[in-house]
Every structure is written in C-alpha cells, then in structure tokens.
Amino acid sequence: MKPRRQQALLLWLLLSSCVLTEAIEPISTTLAVVGGVAAMAKFYINWKNSECCQPAWISFNMTGLQADLDNKLFGQHIASHIISKAVSGFMSKNNPNKPLVLSLHGGTGTGKNFISKLIAENIYKKGMQSNFVHMFSATVHFPHQSQLLQYRSQLQQWIKGNITNCERSMFIFDEMDKMHPGLIDCITPYLDYHENLDGVSYRKAIFIFLSNAGGDSIAQTTLEFWNAGQSREEIKLKDLETVLSLSVFNNEQSGFFKSSLIKKSVVDFFVPLLPLEYKHVVQCAMAEMMARKMTPKKHVAEMMAKDLNYYPKRERVFSDRGCKTIASKLDFYL
C-alpha cells in the first residue's frame, strides 16, 4: 500500500475510534493526509491527548471514590453512604434501566459541590475539566424568567447533543433553589425508564441537582438530636426523608416546586447534608493544607475555625458557612 494511502487509512481509523475535541484543528487533519510523516506525527500527538468517550478516559474507580468519601468528606455519614452505594451500583451496570439522578440538599459549605467533584474525579480522567462533565448554574445560565421557554428548548438540546456525543455524560445543576419552577420539568422524560427517546439513550448518564432547599429542615433535625444528647452519627436517612421531601416539593422558591421530577419519582436519591460542627471545620482546614502540599498545622486550623460564625448564637454548634470559606481564609491565617 502506498504511504499516502496508509496515512489516509490511519487517519480514518483514528477518527472512527474517538470523539475528537477542538484540540485537533481541521487544518491539522488535512495536513495529516497530504503533508507526509511529520504532519501525521503531529496529528497523532494531538489525537492521543484529546479526550475520548472511551474507557481510557472514562473509567470508574470504586475504591478511589470510597477512599475520597472516607478521607475528604467530613461529618456527612449519611451522604457518604448513599453516594458510595448509588454511584458504585450504577457504574457497575453495563446497561442500566435509567440514568442515575441524585439530588443533594444542605446549607452552604456542607459539601454539595465537593461531592460532585469527587464523583467526577473518580469517573473521568480529567475530572471536572472533562468535556463530558457539564455544569449549569441557575443564576448564570438561566437568569431571566421572561426567557423560560427559550431556556427549556436550549436545555433539551444541550442534553440531547452531549449525550449523543457521549452516553456516559454527567450533568450538574447548581443553585436549584434559585431556578425558575417549571424549567427543570422539560428534562423529566430523559430521566425516566425509556429505552431511548428519538433514537437517543440517556440511561448511562448521571444527573446531579444541588440545592440549599431543605437545608433549614435538615439543620433543625440535627439540632434536635444534639439537644437530646444524641450523636449526629445516630441520625438516619429516615429521620430526614419526610421533612426534606416536603420542604423541597412545596417550596415556591425552589426549582423543584410542584415538579414532575418529584411527582414521577425519577430522582433516585435525595441526599441530605448535615450542618458542620467546629471539629469538621478544623478537619477541612487541615485537609486544605495537605492539598497544598503543606505540613498541616492544627493550631492554625483551630484558630481559623474559632473565628467563624456558628449557630444557634448561644450554643455555637454549627458553622453558618460550613467549610466554604476555608480555602480563601487560609492564606490570611498562614
């Protein structure tokens, strides 16, 4: 076979085996065919570094996720157990019946975004930077209620297009408590038990909703356990399920208000995140120092944790910002 034909064949094989990203420019692919070995080598390097919807780039690390939940997520025994079981069970199935749909609820700084990050890092080689992880923010992507119909259409097209590109896509919706009620209903069919919709299967995708809605109810239940002298580890999911579902579904300010996602039970798990105590804030500060390759200094972590605001005002039990400001405040205390 002539060299140029060999190059063309190799190019075709590469193109057919991988979803190419914009790292490979159209002009590079042309040069690969007509420009000889040097151009072909350059093309191959670009292709090799381009993320694909293939096991080399998407591969679930069950042990890694469990280790991260055990060692990096503090004070969230309920959430840790649910996330570990739900994600591991879902990713172990080659042909799940429906997408995995998780709804994480809790106050500021309790770990909602952090859990999403841990899941992404243990599925996608590039973690949150993966082309197959898509994050939507209510205030950034859907700011104007007057454009609700346009947002619904765009959201459906974004999801359909990205899952067509890679069936193992992840979608994260932040600030669900600020999303216009009714917007999220447009994707309910994609989350249900369907073989496919218009030729597209959504069953291998993961959808994660993040919301402060229900946070007050979760905090109140946690405080009641504390007042009764019970350990937070004694709190079970059943102690929070009813108050959480009611506060989410009936909250007019929530994106879940009277939502078909709730009515049709397409959300697999409502995951409550408990308010964090002083000891957990100290752990967050120590973990942040380790993440920066520093020797953890407990006295610095304790100093920082003591300066934060806690509630109720008299008892000072729970951090009102959780661990949210730890990373930004650490430089000051160091």
mmCIF file with all atom_site columns, N, CA, C and O in Angstrom, residues 265-314:
data_model
loop_
_atom_site.group_PDB
_atom_site.id
_atom_site.type_symbol
_atom_site.label_atom_id
_atom_site.label_alt_id
_atom_site.label_comp_id
_atom_site.label_asym_id
_atom_site.label_entity_id
_atom_site.label_seq_id
_atom_site.pdbx_PDB_ins_code
_atom_site.Cartn_x
_atom_site.Cartn_y
_atom_site.Cartn_z
_atom_site.occupancy
_atom_site.B_iso_or_equiv
_atom_site.pdbx_formal_charge
_atom_site.auth_seq_id
_atom_site.auth_comp_id
_atom_site.auth_asym_id
_atom_site.auth_atom_id
_atom_site.pdbx_PDB_model_num
ATOM 1   N N  . SER A 1 265 ? -41.248 10.512 40.428 1.00 0.00 ? 265 SER A N  1
ATOM 2   C CA . SER A 1 265 ? -40.242 9.743  41.177 1.00 0.00 ? 265 SER A CA 1
ATOM 3   C C  . SER A 1 265 ? -39.028 9.356  40.338 1.00 0.00 ? 265 SER A C  1
ATOM 4   O O  . SER A 1 265 ? -38.539 8.233  40.412 1.00 0.00 ? 265 SER A O  1
ATOM 5   N N  . VAL A 1 266 ? -38.543 10.294 39.528 1.00 0.00 ? 266 VAL A N  1
ATOM 6   C CA . VAL A 1 266 ? -37.362 9.993  38.715 1.00 0.00 ? 266 VAL A CA 1
ATOM 7   C C  . VAL A 1 266 ? -36.063 10.283 39.469 1.00 0.00 ? 266 VAL A C  1
ATOM 8   O O  . VAL A 1 266 ? -34.987 9.884  39.015 1.00 0.00 ? 266 VAL A O  1
ATOM 9   N N  . VAL A 1 267 ? -36.166 10.997 40.602 1.00 0.00 ? 267 VAL A N  1
ATOM 10  C CA . VAL A 1 267 ? -34.977 11.226 41.433 1.00 0.00 ? 267 VAL A CA 1
ATOM 11  C C  . VAL A 1 267 ? -34.721 9.961  42.250 1.00 0.00 ? 267 VAL A C  1
ATOM 12  O O  . VAL A 1 267 ? -35.574 9.531  43.024 1.00 0.00 ? 267 VAL A O  1
ATOM 13  N N  . ASP A 1 268 ? -33.553 9.362  42.064 1.00 0.00 ? 268 ASP A N  1
ATOM 14  C CA . ASP A 1 268 ? -33.260 8.095  42.731 1.00 0.00 ? 268 ASP A CA 1
ATOM 15  C C  . ASP A 1 268 ? -32.967 8.276  44.217 1.00 0.00 ? 268 ASP A C  1
ATOM 16  O O  . ASP A 1 268 ? -33.392 7.464  45.037 1.00 0.00 ? 268 ASP A O  1
ATOM 17  N N  . PHE A 1 269 ? -32.238 9.342  44.551 1.00 0.00 ? 269 PHE A N  1
ATOM 18  C CA . PHE A 1 269 ? -31.871 9.562  45.947 1.00 0.00 ? 269 PHE A CA 1
ATOM 19  C C  . PHE A 1 269 ? -31.887 11.053 46.273 1.00 0.00 ? 269 PHE A C  1
ATOM 20  O O  . PHE A 1 269 ? -31.269 11.853 45.564 1.00 0.00 ? 269 PHE A O  1
ATOM 21  N N  . PHE A 1 270 ? -32.606 11.408 47.342 1.00 0.00 ? 270 PHE A N  1
ATOM 22  C CA . PHE A 1 270 ? -32.483 12.729 47.934 1.00 0.00 ? 270 PHE A CA 1
ATOM 23  C C  . PHE A 1 270 ? -31.443 12.603 49.045 1.00 0.00 ? 270 PHE A C  1
ATOM 24  O O  . PHE A 1 270 ? -31.622 11.838 49.990 1.00 0.00 ? 270 PHE A O  1
ATOM 25  N N  . VAL A 1 271 ? -30.348 13.325 48.885 1.00 0.00 ? 271 VAL A N  1
ATOM 26  C CA . VAL A 1 271 ? -29.202 13.157 49.780 1.00 0.00 ? 271 VAL A CA 1
ATOM 27  C C  . VAL A 1 271 ? -29.089 14.357 50.716 1.00 0.00 ? 271 VAL A C  1
ATOM 28  O O  . VAL A 1 271 ? -28.760 15.466 50.279 1.00 0.00 ? 271 VAL A O  1
ATOM 29  N N  . PRO A 1 272 ? -29.348 14.170 52.021 1.00 0.00 ? 272 PRO A N  1
ATOM 30  C CA . PRO A 1 272 ? -29.240 15.290 52.964 1.00 0.00 ? 272 PRO A CA 1
ATOM 31  C C  . PRO A 1 272 ? -27.808 15.471 53.448 1.00 0.00 ? 272 PRO A C  1
ATOM 32  O O  . PRO A 1 272 ? -27.113 14.496 53.754 1.00 0.00 ? 272 PRO A O  1
ATOM 33  N N  . LEU A 1 273 ? -27.368 16.719 53.505 1.00 0.00 ? 273 LEU A N  1
ATOM 34  C CA . LEU A 1 273 ? -26.051 17.032 54.054 1.00 0.00 ? 273 LEU A CA 1
ATOM 35  C C  . LEU A 1 273 ? -26.225 17.828 55.342 1.00 0.00 ? 273 LEU A C  1
ATOM 36  O O  . LEU A 1 273 ? -26.873 18.883 55.344 1.00 0.00 ? 273 LEU A O  1
ATOM 37  N N  . LEU A 1 274 ? -25.669 17.314 56.424 1.00 0.00 ? 274 LEU A N  1
ATOM 38  C CA . LEU A 1 274 ? -25.856 17.898 57.742 1.00 0.00 ? 274 LEU A CA 1
ATOM 39  C C  . LEU A 1 274 ? -24.993 19.146 57.916 1.00 0.00 ? 274 LEU A C  1
ATOM 40  O O  . LEU A 1 274 ? -23.922 19.259 57.312 1.00 0.00 ? 274 LEU A O  1
ATOM 41  N N  . PRO A 1 275 ? -25.439 20.077 58.765 1.00 0.00 ? 275 PRO A N  1
ATOM 42  C CA . PRO A 1 275 ? -24.597 21.248 59.062 1.00 0.00 ? 275 PRO A CA 1
ATOM 43  C C  . PRO A 1 275 ? -23.325 20.798 59.770 1.00 0.00 ? 275 PRO A C  1
ATOM 44  O O  . PRO A 1 275 ? -23.330 19.823 60.523 1.00 0.00 ? 275 PRO A O  1
ATOM 45  N N  . LEU A 1 276 ? -22.234 21.494 59.532 1.00 0.00 ? 276 LEU A N  1
ATOM 46  C CA . LEU A 1 276 ? -20.947 21.081 60.066 1.00 0.00 ? 276 LEU A CA 1
ATOM 47  C C  . LEU A 1 276 ? -20.639 21.751 61.404 1.00 0.00 ? 276 LEU A C  1
ATOM 48  O O  . LEU A 1 276 ? -20.985 22.907 61.638 1.00 0.00 ? 276 LEU A O  1
ATOM 49  N N  . GLU A 1 277 ? -19.966 21.004 62.258 1.00 0.00 ? 277 GLU A N  1
ATOM 50  C CA . GLU A 1 277 ? -19.570 21.498 63.570 1.00 0.00 ? 277 GLU A CA 1
ATOM 51  C C  . GLU A 1 277 ? -18.126 21.993 63.530 1.00 0.00 ? 277 GLU A C  1
ATOM 52  O O  . GLU A 1 277 ? -17.420 21.833 62.533 1.00 0.00 ? 277 GLU A O  1
ATOM 53  N N  . TYR A 1 278 ? -17.698 22.560 64.646 1.00 0.00 ? 278 TYR A N  1
ATOM 54  C CA . TYR A 1 278 ? -16.344 23.112 64.774 1.00 0.00 ? 278 TYR A CA 1
ATOM 55  C C  . TYR A 1 278 ? -15.286 22.084 64.380 1.00 0.00 ? 278 TYR A C  1
ATOM 56  O O  . TYR A 1 278 ? -14.355 22.392 63.620 1.00 0.00 ? 278 TYR A O  1
ATOM 57  N N  . LYS A 1 279 ? -15.417 20.853 64.869 1.00 0.00 ? 279 LYS A N  1
ATOM 58  C CA . LYS A 1 279 ? -14.397 19.834 64.600 1.00 0.00 ? 279 LYS A CA 1
ATOM 59  C C  . LYS A 1 279 ? -14.285 19.528 63.106 1.00 0.00 ? 279 LYS A C  1
ATOM 60  O O  . LYS A 1 279 ? -13.200 19.211 62.605 1.00 0.00 ? 279 LYS A O  1
ATOM 61  N N  . HIS A 1 280 ? -15.396 19.636 62.408 1.00 0.00 ? 280 HIS A N  1
ATOM 62  C CA . HIS A 1 280 ? -15.365 19.363 60.969 1.00 0.00 ? 280 HIS A CA 1
ATOM 63  C C  . HIS A 1 280 ? -14.678 20.493 60.212 1.00 0.00 ? 280 HIS A C  1
ATOM 64  O O  . HIS A 1 280 ? -13.977 20.260 59.222 1.00 0.00 ? 280 HIS A O  1
ATOM 65  N N  . VAL A 1 281 ? -14.877 21.721 60.677 1.00 0.00 ? 281 VAL A N  1
ATOM 66  C CA . VAL A 1 281 ? -14.208 22.862 60.052 1.00 0.00 ? 281 VAL A CA 1
ATOM 67  C C  . VAL A 1 281 ? -12.695 22.743 60.232 1.00 0.00 ? 281 VAL A C  1
ATOM 68  O O  . VAL A 1 281 ? -11.918 23.025 59.314 1.00 0.00 ? 281 VAL A O  1
ATOM 69  N N  . VAL A 1 282 ? -12.271 22.286 61.407 1.00 0.00 ? 282 VAL A N  1
ATOM 70  C CA . VAL A 1 282 ? -10.842 22.061 61.661 1.00 0.00 ? 282 VAL A CA 1
ATOM 71  C C  . VAL A 1 282 ? -10.309 21.015 60.681 1.00 0.00 ? 282 VAL A C  1
ATOM 72  O O  . VAL A 1 282 ? -9.235  21.180 60.092 1.00 0.00 ? 282 VAL A O  1
ATOM 73  N N  . GLN A 1 283 ? -11.067 19.943 60.479 1.00 0.00 ? 283 GLN A N  1
ATOM 74  C CA . GLN A 1 283 ? -10.655 18.895 59.537 1.00 0.00 ? 283 GLN A CA 1
ATOM 75  C C  . GLN A 1 283 ? -10.551 19.450 58.117 1.00 0.00 ? 283 GLN A C  1
ATOM 76  O O  . GLN A 1 283 ? -9.629  19.094 57.372 1.00 0.00 ? 283 GLN A O  1
ATOM 77  N N  . CYS A 1 284 ? -11.493 20.307 57.740 1.00 0.00 ? 284 CYS A N  1
ATOM 78  C CA . CYS A 1 284 ? -11.442 20.921 56.402 1.00 0.00 ? 284 CYS A CA 1
ATOM 79  C C  . CYS A 1 284 ? -10.182 21.749 56.227 1.00 0.00 ? 284 CYS A C  1
ATOM 80  O O  . CYS A 1 284 ? -9.529  21.715 55.174 1.00 0.00 ? 284 CYS A O  1
ATOM 81  N N  . ALA A 1 285 ? -9.829  22.509 57.260 1.00 0.00 ? 285 ALA A N  1
ATOM 82  C CA . ALA A 1 285 ? -8.635  23.352 57.187 1.00 0.00 ? 285 ALA A CA 1
ATOM 83  C C  . ALA A 1 285 ? -7.368  22.512 57.087 1.00 0.00 ? 285 ALA A C  1
ATOM 84  O O  . ALA A 1 285 ? -6.449  22.826 56.317 1.00 0.00 ? 285 ALA A O  1
ATOM 85  N N  . MET A 1 286 ? -7.315  21.425 57.838 1.00 0.00 ? 286 MET A N  1
ATOM 86  C CA . MET A 1 286 ? -6.157  20.522 57.784 1.00 0.00 ? 286 MET A CA 1
ATOM 87  C C  . MET A 1 286 ? -6.048  19.892 56.391 1.00 0.00 ? 286 MET A C  1
ATOM 88  O O  . MET A 1 286 ? -4.952  19.787 55.822 1.00 0.00 ? 286 MET A O  1
ATOM 89  N N  . ALA A 1 287 ? -7.192  19.492 55.839 1.00 0.00 ? 287 ALA A N  1
ATOM 90  C CA . ALA A 1 287 ? -7.205  18.878 54.505 1.00 0.00 ? 287 ALA A CA 1
ATOM 91  C C  . ALA A 1 287 ? -6.770  19.864 53.436 1.00 0.00 ? 287 ALA A C  1
ATOM 92  O O  . ALA A 1 287 ? -6.072  19.499 52.484 1.00 0.00 ? 287 ALA A O  1
ATOM 93  N N  . GLU A 1 288 ? -7.156  21.127 53.577 1.00 0.00 ? 288 GLU A N  1
ATOM 94  C CA . GLU A 1 288 ? -6.763  22.154 52.614 1.00 0.00 ? 288 GLU A CA 1
ATOM 95  C C  . GLU A 1 288 ? -5.253  22.362 52.633 1.00 0.00 ? 288 GLU A C  1
ATOM 96  O O  . GLU A 1 288 ? -4.619  22.516 51.584 1.00 0.00 ? 288 GLU A O  1
ATOM 97  N N  . MET A 1 289 ? -4.658  22.339 53.815 1.00 0.00 ? 289 MET A N  1
ATOM 98  C CA . MET A 1 289 ? -3.203  22.475 53.902 1.00 0.00 ? 289 MET A CA 1
ATOM 99  C C  . MET A 1 289 ? -2.502  21.294 53.236 1.00 0.00 ? 289 MET A C  1
ATOM 100 O O  . MET A 1 289 ? -1.498  21.465 52.534 1.00 0.00 ? 289 MET A O  1
ATOM 101 N N  . MET A 1 290 ? -3.027  20.112 53.442 1.00 0.00 ? 290 MET A N  1
ATOM 102 C CA . MET A 1 290 ? -2.446  18.923 52.810 1.00 0.00 ? 290 MET A CA 1
ATOM 103 C C  . MET A 1 290 ? -2.585  19.001 51.296 1.00 0.00 ? 290 MET A C  1
ATOM 104 O O  . MET A 1 290 ? -1.685  18.599 50.561 1.00 0.00 ? 290 MET A O  1
ATOM 105 N N  . ALA A 1 291 ? -3.719  19.491 50.823 1.00 0.00 ? 291 ALA A N  1
ATOM 106 C CA . ALA A 1 291 ? -3.939  19.621 49.379 1.00 0.00 ? 291 ALA A CA 1
ATOM 107 C C  . ALA A 1 291 ? -2.948  20.591 48.754 1.00 0.00 ? 291 ALA A C  1
ATOM 108 O O  . ALA A 1 291 ? -2.613  20.476 47.576 1.00 0.00 ? 291 ALA A O  1
ATOM 109 N N  . ARG A 1 292 ? -2.448  21.533 49.559 1.00 0.00 ? 292 ARG A N  1
ATOM 110 C CA . ARG A 1 292 ? -1.461  22.493 49.071 1.00 0.00 ? 292 ARG A CA 1
ATOM 111 C C  . ARG A 1 292 ? -0.026  22.001 49.289 1.00 0.00 ? 292 ARG A C  1
ATOM 112 O O  . ARG A 1 292 ? 0.919   22.769 49.167 1.00 0.00 ? 292 ARG A O  1
ATOM 113 N N  . LYS A 1 293 ? 0.104   20.723 49.643 1.00 0.00 ? 293 LYS A N  1
ATOM 114 C CA . LYS A 1 293 ? 1.422   20.116 49.866 1.00 0.00 ? 293 LYS A CA 1
ATOM 115 C C  . LYS A 1 293 ? 2.141   20.753 51.063 1.00 0.00 ? 293 LYS A C  1
ATOM 116 O O  . LYS A 1 293 ? 3.372   20.836 51.090 1.00 0.00 ? 293 LYS A O  1
ATOM 117 N N  . MET A 1 294 ? 1.369   21.207 52.030 1.00 0.00 ? 294 MET A N  1
ATOM 118 C CA . MET A 1 294 ? 1.936   21.824 53.222 1.00 0.00 ? 294 MET A CA 1
ATOM 119 C C  . MET A 1 294 ? 1.846   20.854 54.398 1.00 0.00 ? 294 MET A C  1
ATOM 120 O O  . MET A 1 294 ? 1.021   19.941 54.399 1.00 0.00 ? 294 MET A O  1
ATOM 121 N N  . THR A 1 295 ? 2.697   21.059 55.388 1.00 0.00 ? 295 THR A N  1
ATOM 122 C CA . THR A 1 295 ? 2.585   20.300 56.632 1.00 0.00 ? 295 THR A CA 1
ATOM 123 C C  . THR A 1 295 ? 1.410   20.865 57.416 1.00 0.00 ? 295 THR A C  1
ATOM 124 O O  . THR A 1 295 ? 1.407   22.059 57.753 1.00 0.00 ? 295 THR A O  1
ATOM 125 N N  . PRO A 1 296 ? 0.389   20.062 57.683 1.00 0.00 ? 296 PRO A N  1
ATOM 126 C CA . PRO A 1 296 ? -0.794  20.574 58.389 1.00 0.00 ? 296 PRO A CA 1
ATOM 127 C C  . PRO A 1 296 ? -0.433  21.115 59.777 1.00 0.00 ? 296 PRO A C  1
ATOM 128 O O  . PRO A 1 296 ? 0.311   20.485 60.527 1.00 0.00 ? 296 PRO A O  1
ATOM 129 N N  . LYS A 1 297 ? -0.951  22.279 60.089 1.00 0.00 ? 297 LYS A N  1
ATOM 130 C CA . LYS A 1 297 ? -0.712  22.899 61.391 1.00 0.00 ? 297 LYS A CA 1
ATOM 131 C C  . LYS A 1 297 ? -2.051  23.022 62.110 1.00 0.00 ? 297 LYS A C  1
ATOM 132 O O  . LYS A 1 297 ? -2.882  23.862 61.777 1.00 0.00 ? 297 LYS A O  1
ATOM 133 N N  . LYS A 1 298 ? -2.232  22.168 63.111 1.00 0.00 ? 298 LYS A N  1
ATOM 134 C CA . LYS A 1 298 ? -3.536  22.097 63.773 1.00 0.00 ? 298 LYS A CA 1
ATOM 135 C C  . LYS A 1 298 ? -3.884  23.405 64.475 1.00 0.00 ? 298 LYS A C  1
ATOM 136 O O  . LYS A 1 298 ? -5.050  23.813 64.514 1.00 0.00 ? 298 LYS A O  1
ATOM 137 N N  . HIS A 1 299 ? -2.875  24.077 65.065 1.00 0.00 ? 299 HIS A N  1
ATOM 138 C CA . HIS A 1 299 ? -3.186  25.321 65.778 1.00 0.00 ? 299 HIS A CA 1
ATOM 139 C C  . HIS A 1 299 ? -3.705  26.390 64.818 1.00 0.00 ? 299 HIS A C  1
ATOM 140 O O  . HIS A 1 299 ? -4.545  27.216 65.189 1.00 0.00 ? 299 HIS A O  1
ATOM 141 N N  . VAL A 1 300 ? -3.223  26.376 63.572 1.00 0.00 ? 300 VAL A N  1
ATOM 142 C CA . VAL A 1 300 ? -3.727  27.316 62.565 1.00 0.00 ? 300 VAL A CA 1
ATOM 143 C C  . VAL A 1 300 ? -5.168  26.964 62.204 1.00 0.00 ? 300 VAL A C  1
ATOM 144 O O  . VAL A 1 300 ? -6.033  27.843 62.095 1.00 0.00 ? 300 VAL A O  1
ATOM 145 N N  . ALA A 1 301 ? -5.420  25.677 62.021 1.00 0.00 ? 301 ALA A N  1
ATOM 146 C CA . ALA A 1 301 ? -6.773  25.222 61.684 1.00 0.00 ? 301 ALA A CA 1
ATOM 147 C C  . ALA A 1 301 ? -7.760  25.576 62.791 1.00 0.00 ? 301 ALA A C  1
ATOM 148 O O  . ALA A 1 301 ? -8.883  26.033 62.531 1.00 0.00 ? 301 ALA A O  1
ATOM 149 N N  . GLU A 1 302 ? -7.350  25.380 64.036 1.00 0.00 ? 302 GLU A N  1
ATOM 150 C CA . GLU A 1 302 ? -8.233  25.681 65.167 1.00 0.00 ? 302 GLU A CA 1
ATOM 151 C C  . GLU A 1 302 ? -8.480  27.179 65.303 1.00 0.00 ? 302 GLU A C  1
ATOM 152 O O  . GLU A 1 302 ? -9.595  27.615 65.602 1.00 0.00 ? 302 GLU A O  1
ATOM 153 N N  . MET A 1 303 ? -7.448  27.979 65.063 1.00 0.00 ? 303 MET A N  1
ATOM 154 C CA . MET A 1 303 ? -7.585  29.433 65.138 1.00 0.00 ? 303 MET A CA 1
ATOM 155 C C  . MET A 1 303 ? -8.590  29.922 64.095 1.00 0.00 ? 303 MET A C  1
ATOM 156 O O  . MET A 1 303 ? -9.460  30.749 64.374 1.00 0.00 ? 303 MET A O  1
ATOM 157 N N  . MET A 1 304 ? -8.461  29.392 62.890 1.00 0.00 ? 304 MET A N  1
ATOM 158 C CA . MET A 1 304 ? -9.360  29.772 61.813 1.00 0.00 ? 304 MET A CA 1
ATOM 159 C C  . MET A 1 304 ? -10.798 29.342 62.123 1.00 0.00 ? 304 MET A C  1
ATOM 160 O O  . MET A 1 304 ? -11.740 30.114 61.925 1.00 0.00 ? 304 MET A O  1
ATOM 161 N N  . ALA A 1 305 ? -10.959 28.126 62.602 1.00 0.00 ? 305 ALA A N  1
ATOM 162 C CA . ALA A 1 305 ? -12.293 27.598 62.897 1.00 0.00 ? 305 ALA A CA 1
ATOM 163 C C  . ALA A 1 305 ? -12.984 28.392 64.004 1.00 0.00 ? 305 ALA A C  1
ATOM 164 O O  . ALA A 1 305 ? -14.200 28.643 63.943 1.00 0.00 ? 305 ALA A O  1
ATOM 165 N N  . LYS A 1 306 ? -12.234 28.825 65.005 1.00 0.00 ? 306 LYS A N  1
ATOM 166 C CA . LYS A 1 306 ? -12.824 29.575 66.119 1.00 0.00 ? 306 LYS A CA 1
ATOM 167 C C  . LYS A 1 306 ? -13.330 30.936 65.690 1.00 0.00 ? 306 LYS A C  1
ATOM 168 O O  . LYS A 1 306 ? -14.270 31.480 66.287 1.00 0.00 ? 306 LYS A O  1
ATOM 169 N N  . ASP A 1 307 ? -12.741 31.502 64.653 1.00 0.00 ? 307 ASP A N  1
ATOM 170 C CA . ASP A 1 307 ? -13.120 32.841 64.217 1.00 0.00 ? 307 ASP A CA 1
ATOM 171 C C  . ASP A 1 307 ? -14.376 32.863 63.342 1.00 0.00 ? 307 ASP A C  1
ATOM 172 O O  . ASP A 1 307 ? -14.897 33.940 63.034 1.00 0.00 ? 307 ASP A O  1
ATOM 173 N N  . LEU A 1 308 ? -14.857 31.698 62.945 1.00 0.00 ? 308 LEU A N  1
ATOM 174 C CA . LEU A 1 308 ? -16.050 31.649 62.101 1.00 0.00 ? 308 LEU A CA 1
ATOM 175 C C  . LEU A 1 308 ? -17.316 31.842 62.931 1.00 0.00 ? 308 LEU A C  1
ATOM 176 O O  . LEU A 1 308 ? -17.295 31.731 64.159 1.00 0.00 ? 308 LEU A O  1
ATOM 177 N N  . ASN A 1 309 ? -18.411 32.116 62.264 1.00 0.00 ? 309 ASN A N  1
ATOM 178 C CA . ASN A 1 309 ? -19.708 32.279 62.942 1.00 0.00 ? 309 ASN A CA 1
ATOM 179 C C  . ASN A 1 309 ? -20.401 30.933 63.073 1.00 0.00 ? 309 ASN A C  1
ATOM 180 O O  . ASN A 1 309 ? -20.354 30.100 62.155 1.00 0.00 ? 309 ASN A O  1
ATOM 181 N N  . TYR A 1 310 ? -21.057 30.743 64.210 1.00 0.00 ? 310 TYR A N  1
ATOM 182 C CA . TYR A 1 310 ? -21.768 29.497 64.482 1.00 0.00 ? 310 TYR A CA 1
ATOM 183 C C  . TYR A 1 310 ? -23.186 29.809 64.953 1.00 0.00 ? 310 TYR A C  1
ATOM 184 O O  . TYR A 1 310 ? -23.468 30.905 65.435 1.00 0.00 ? 310 TYR A O  1
ATOM 185 N N  . TYR A 1 311 ? -24.055 28.829 64.824 1.00 0.00 ? 311 TYR A N  1
ATOM 186 C CA . TYR A 1 311 ? -25.437 28.974 65.279 1.00 0.00 ? 311 TYR A CA 1
ATOM 187 C C  . TYR A 1 311 ? -25.882 27.672 65.956 1.00 0.00 ? 311 TYR A C  1
ATOM 188 O O  . TYR A 1 311 ? -25.279 26.611 65.694 1.00 0.00 ? 311 TYR A O  1
ATOM 189 N N  . PRO A 1 312 ? -26.915 27.728 66.811 1.00 0.00 ? 312 PRO A N  1
ATOM 190 C CA . PRO A 1 312 ? -27.581 28.925 67.335 1.00 0.00 ? 312 PRO A CA 1
ATOM 191 C C  . PRO A 1 312 ? -26.578 29.833 68.041 1.00 0.00 ? 312 PRO A C  1
ATOM 192 O O  . PRO A 1 312 ? -25.530 29.372 68.495 1.00 0.00 ? 312 PRO A O  1
ATOM 193 N N  . LYS A 1 313 ? -26.899 31.095 68.132 1.00 0.00 ? 313 LYS A N  1
ATOM 194 C CA . LYS A 1 313 ? -25.941 32.090 68.603 1.00 0.00 ? 313 LYS A CA 1
ATOM 195 C C  . LYS A 1 313 ? -25.408 31.768 69.992 1.00 0.00 ? 313 LYS A C  1
ATOM 196 O O  . LYS A 1 313 ? -24.217 31.948 70.277 1.00 0.00 ? 313 LYS A O  1
ATOM 197 N N  . ARG A 1 314 ? -26.264 31.273 70.847 1.00 0.00 ? 314 ARG A N  1
ATOM 198 C CA . ARG A 1 314 ? -25.864 30.999 72.222 1.00 0.00 ? 314 ARG A CA 1
ATOM 199 C C  . ARG A 1 314 ? -25.018 29.748 72.331 1.00 0.00 ? 314 ARG A C  1
ATOM 200 O O  . ARG A 1 314 ? -23.969 29.736 72.971 1.00 0.00 ? 314 ARG A O  1
#
